[in-house]
C-alpha positions as CSV (number, residue, x, y, z in Angstrom):
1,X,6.6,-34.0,33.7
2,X,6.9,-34.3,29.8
3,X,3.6,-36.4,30.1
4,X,1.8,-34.1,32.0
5,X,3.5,-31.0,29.6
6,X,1.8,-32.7,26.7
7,X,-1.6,-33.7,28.3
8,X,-2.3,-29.9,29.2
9,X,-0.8,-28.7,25.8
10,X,-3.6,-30.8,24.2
11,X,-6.4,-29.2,26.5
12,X,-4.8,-26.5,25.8
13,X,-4.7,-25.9,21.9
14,X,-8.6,-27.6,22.0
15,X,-9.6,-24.5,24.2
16,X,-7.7,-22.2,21.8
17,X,-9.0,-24.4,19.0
18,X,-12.1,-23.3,20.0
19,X,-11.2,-19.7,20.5
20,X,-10.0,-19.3,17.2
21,X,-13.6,-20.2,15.9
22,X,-15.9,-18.6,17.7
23,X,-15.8,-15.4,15.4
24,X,-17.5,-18.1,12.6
25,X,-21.1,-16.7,13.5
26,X,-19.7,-13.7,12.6
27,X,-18.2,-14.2,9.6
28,X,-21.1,-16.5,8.5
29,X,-23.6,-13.0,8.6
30,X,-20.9,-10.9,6.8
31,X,-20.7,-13.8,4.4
32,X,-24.6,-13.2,4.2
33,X,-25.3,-10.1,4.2
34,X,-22.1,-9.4,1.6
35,X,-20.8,-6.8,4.2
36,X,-18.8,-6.1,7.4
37,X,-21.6,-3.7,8.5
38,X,-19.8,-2.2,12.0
39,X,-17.4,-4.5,12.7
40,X,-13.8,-4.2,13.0
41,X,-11.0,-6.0,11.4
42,X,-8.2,-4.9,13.6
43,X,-9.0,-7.8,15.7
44,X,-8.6,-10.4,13.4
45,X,-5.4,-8.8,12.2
46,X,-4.0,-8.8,15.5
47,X,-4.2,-12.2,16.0
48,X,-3.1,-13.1,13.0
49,X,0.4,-11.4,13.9
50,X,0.1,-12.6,17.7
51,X,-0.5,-16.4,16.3
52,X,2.5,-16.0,13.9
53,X,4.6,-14.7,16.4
54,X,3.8,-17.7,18.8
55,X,4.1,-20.2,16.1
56,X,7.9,-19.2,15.5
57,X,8.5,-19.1,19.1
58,X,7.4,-23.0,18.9
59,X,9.8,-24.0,16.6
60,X,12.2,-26.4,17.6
61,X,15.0,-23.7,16.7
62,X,14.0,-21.0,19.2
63,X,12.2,-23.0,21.8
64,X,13.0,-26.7,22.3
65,X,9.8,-29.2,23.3
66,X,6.7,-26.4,22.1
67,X,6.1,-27.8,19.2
68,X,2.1,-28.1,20.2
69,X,2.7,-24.3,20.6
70,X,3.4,-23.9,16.9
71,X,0.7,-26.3,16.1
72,X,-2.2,-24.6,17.5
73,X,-1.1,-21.3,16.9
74,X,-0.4,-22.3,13.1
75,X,-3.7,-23.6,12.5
76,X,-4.9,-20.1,14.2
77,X,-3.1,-18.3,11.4
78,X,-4.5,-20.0,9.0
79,X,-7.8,-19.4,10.3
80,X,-7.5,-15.7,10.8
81,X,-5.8,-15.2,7.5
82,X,-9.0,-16.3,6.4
83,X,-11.2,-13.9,8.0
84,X,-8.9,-11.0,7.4
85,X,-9.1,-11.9,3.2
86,X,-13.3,-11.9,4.0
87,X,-12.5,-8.5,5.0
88,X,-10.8,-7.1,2.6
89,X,-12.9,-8.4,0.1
90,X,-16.0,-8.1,1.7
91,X,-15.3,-4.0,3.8
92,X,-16.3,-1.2,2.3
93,X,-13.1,0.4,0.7
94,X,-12.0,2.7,3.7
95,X,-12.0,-0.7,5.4
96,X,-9.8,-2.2,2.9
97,X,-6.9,0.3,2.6
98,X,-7.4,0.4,6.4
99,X,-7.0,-3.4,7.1
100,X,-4.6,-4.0,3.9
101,X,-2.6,-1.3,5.3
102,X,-2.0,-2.9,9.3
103,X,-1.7,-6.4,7.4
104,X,0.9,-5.3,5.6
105,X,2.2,-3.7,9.0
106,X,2.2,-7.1,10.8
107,X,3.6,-8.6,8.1
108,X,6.7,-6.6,8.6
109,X,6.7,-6.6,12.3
110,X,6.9,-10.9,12.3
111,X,9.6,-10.9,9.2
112,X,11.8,-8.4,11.3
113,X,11.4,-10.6,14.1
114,X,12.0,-13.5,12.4
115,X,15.2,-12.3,10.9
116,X,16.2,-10.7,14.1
117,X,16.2,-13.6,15.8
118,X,17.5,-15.8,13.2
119,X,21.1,-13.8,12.2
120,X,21.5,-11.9,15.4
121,X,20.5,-14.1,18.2
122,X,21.2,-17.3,19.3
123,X,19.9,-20.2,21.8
124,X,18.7,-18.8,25.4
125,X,18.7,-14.8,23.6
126,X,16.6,-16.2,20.6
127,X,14.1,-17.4,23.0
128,X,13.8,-14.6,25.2
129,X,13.3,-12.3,22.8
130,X,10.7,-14.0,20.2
131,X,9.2,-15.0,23.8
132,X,8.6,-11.5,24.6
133,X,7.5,-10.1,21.0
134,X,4.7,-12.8,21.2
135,X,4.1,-11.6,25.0
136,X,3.8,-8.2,24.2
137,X,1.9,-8.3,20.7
138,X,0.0,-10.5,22.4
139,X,-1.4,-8.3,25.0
140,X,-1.9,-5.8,22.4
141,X,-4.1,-8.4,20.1
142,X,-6.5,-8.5,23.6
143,X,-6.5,-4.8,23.5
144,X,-7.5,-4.6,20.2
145,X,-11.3,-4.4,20.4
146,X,-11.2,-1.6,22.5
147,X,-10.0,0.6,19.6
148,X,-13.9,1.4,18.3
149,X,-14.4,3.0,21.6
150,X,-11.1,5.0,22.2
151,X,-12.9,8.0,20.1
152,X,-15.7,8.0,22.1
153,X,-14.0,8.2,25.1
154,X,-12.5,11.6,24.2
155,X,-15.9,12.1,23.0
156,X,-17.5,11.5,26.6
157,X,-14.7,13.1,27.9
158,X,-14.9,16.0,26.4
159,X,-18.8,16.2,26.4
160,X,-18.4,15.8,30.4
161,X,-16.3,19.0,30.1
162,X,-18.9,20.8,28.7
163,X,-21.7,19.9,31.0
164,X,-19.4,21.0,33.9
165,X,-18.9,24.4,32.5
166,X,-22.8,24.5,31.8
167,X,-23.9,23.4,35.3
168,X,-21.5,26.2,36.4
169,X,-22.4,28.9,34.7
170,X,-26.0,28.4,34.1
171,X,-28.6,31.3,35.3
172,X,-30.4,29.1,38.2
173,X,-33.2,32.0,38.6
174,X,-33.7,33.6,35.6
175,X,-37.1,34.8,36.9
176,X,-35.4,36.9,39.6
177,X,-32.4,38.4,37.2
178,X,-35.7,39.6,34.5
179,X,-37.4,41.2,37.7
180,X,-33.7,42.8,38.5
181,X,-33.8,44.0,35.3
182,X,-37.1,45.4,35.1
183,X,-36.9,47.2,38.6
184,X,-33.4,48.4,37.3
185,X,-35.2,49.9,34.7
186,X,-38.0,51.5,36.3
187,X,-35.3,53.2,38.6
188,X,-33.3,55.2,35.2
189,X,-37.2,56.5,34.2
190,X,-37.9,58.1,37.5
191,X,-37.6,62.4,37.1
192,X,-36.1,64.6,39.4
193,X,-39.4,64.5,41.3
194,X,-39.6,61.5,41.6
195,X,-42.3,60.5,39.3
196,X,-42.1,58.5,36.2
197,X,-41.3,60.1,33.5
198,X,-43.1,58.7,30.4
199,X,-41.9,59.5,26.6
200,X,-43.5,57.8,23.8
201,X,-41.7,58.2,20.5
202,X,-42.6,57.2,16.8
203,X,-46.0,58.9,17.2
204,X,-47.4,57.6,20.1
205,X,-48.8,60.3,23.0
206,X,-45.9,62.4,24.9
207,X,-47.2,63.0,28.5
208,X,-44.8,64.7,29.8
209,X,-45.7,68.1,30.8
210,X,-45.2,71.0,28.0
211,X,-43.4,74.4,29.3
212,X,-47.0,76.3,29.7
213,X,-48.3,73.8,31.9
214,X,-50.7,71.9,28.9
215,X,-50.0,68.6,28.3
């Protein structure tokens, strides 16, 4: 079993290894260009804290035999602490105060773990609960990309509202309510007699009959 634990840690870390760089394309056109054009950091930031938090949980002190879990996942922080410093030299300065602001975040997050589970936890507690920070921050590291599109989705939302209300409340036959109109109007200029009653104003002829008859 221990053989067998180590054999598929090693595949393991390679395919995370590999993971891990994959971004370098990336990185290598920011490098070029001398700027993060569209892309996000939050990603890279993310896994910096979810590879910290898995490389504690490694240790020897909070869980026995995963040391190749701290090994990969250290390298990984190395690697992303690298890409988010190409941001935040490289991002335009929103960027920057954005990514320097959640780094600093993360920061935080792994040092209160760390020092939770180091003064106020011990053996199978320890474990559980540095297990589950990494579990959950994790999850939220593979959720990560999908905040560029969370705006739009309100947006699309929203713009789906209004073309509801649109295809509701449009006039389908705007022909037939202008000849409504129009007979609706010919109706209110009929006389007494019956007969249209005609009255020009602003100089143009008056032909409606004078009291002696003329017109």
């Amino acid at each position: 079993m221990n053989i067998a634990h180590f054999i598929f840690g090693v595949f393991g870390n390679a395919t995370a290894l590999f993971l891990f760089l994959a971004p370098v394309v990336t990185f290598k056109r920011i490098i070029k260009n001398k700027s993060t054009e569209q892309f996000s950091g939050i990603p890279y930031v993310m896994t910096l804290l979810n590879n910290l938090l898995s490389a504690w949980y490694g240790l020897p002190f909070v869980s026995p035999n995963n040391i190749l879990v701290t090994t990969i996942n250290g390298t990984g922080a190395v690697i992303e602490s690298v890409y988010v410093l190409i941001f935040l030299i490289l991002a335009p300065r929103k960027e920057k105060v954005k990514i320097g602001g959640l780094l600093a975040i993360i920061l935080s997050i792994f040092a209160i773990v760390a020092l939770v589970s180091l003064l106020a936890l011990h053996d199978t507690k320890r474990k559980v609960f540095c297990g589950v920070a990494a579990s959950v921050f994790s999850i939220i590291m593979y959720g990560s990309p999908l905040s560029i599109m969370v705006p739009n989705g309100f947006g699309s939302a929203l713009g789906a509202m209004q073309l509801i209300l649109y295809f509701i409340y449009y006039d389908k036959n705007p022909e037939e309510k202008k000849k409504t109109t129009t007979d609706h109007g010919v109706e209110l200029g009929l006389n007494g007699n019956g007969k249209a009653h005609h009255n020009i104003q602003d100089g143009k002829s008056n032909t409606q009959p004078s009291i002696n008859g003329h017109v």
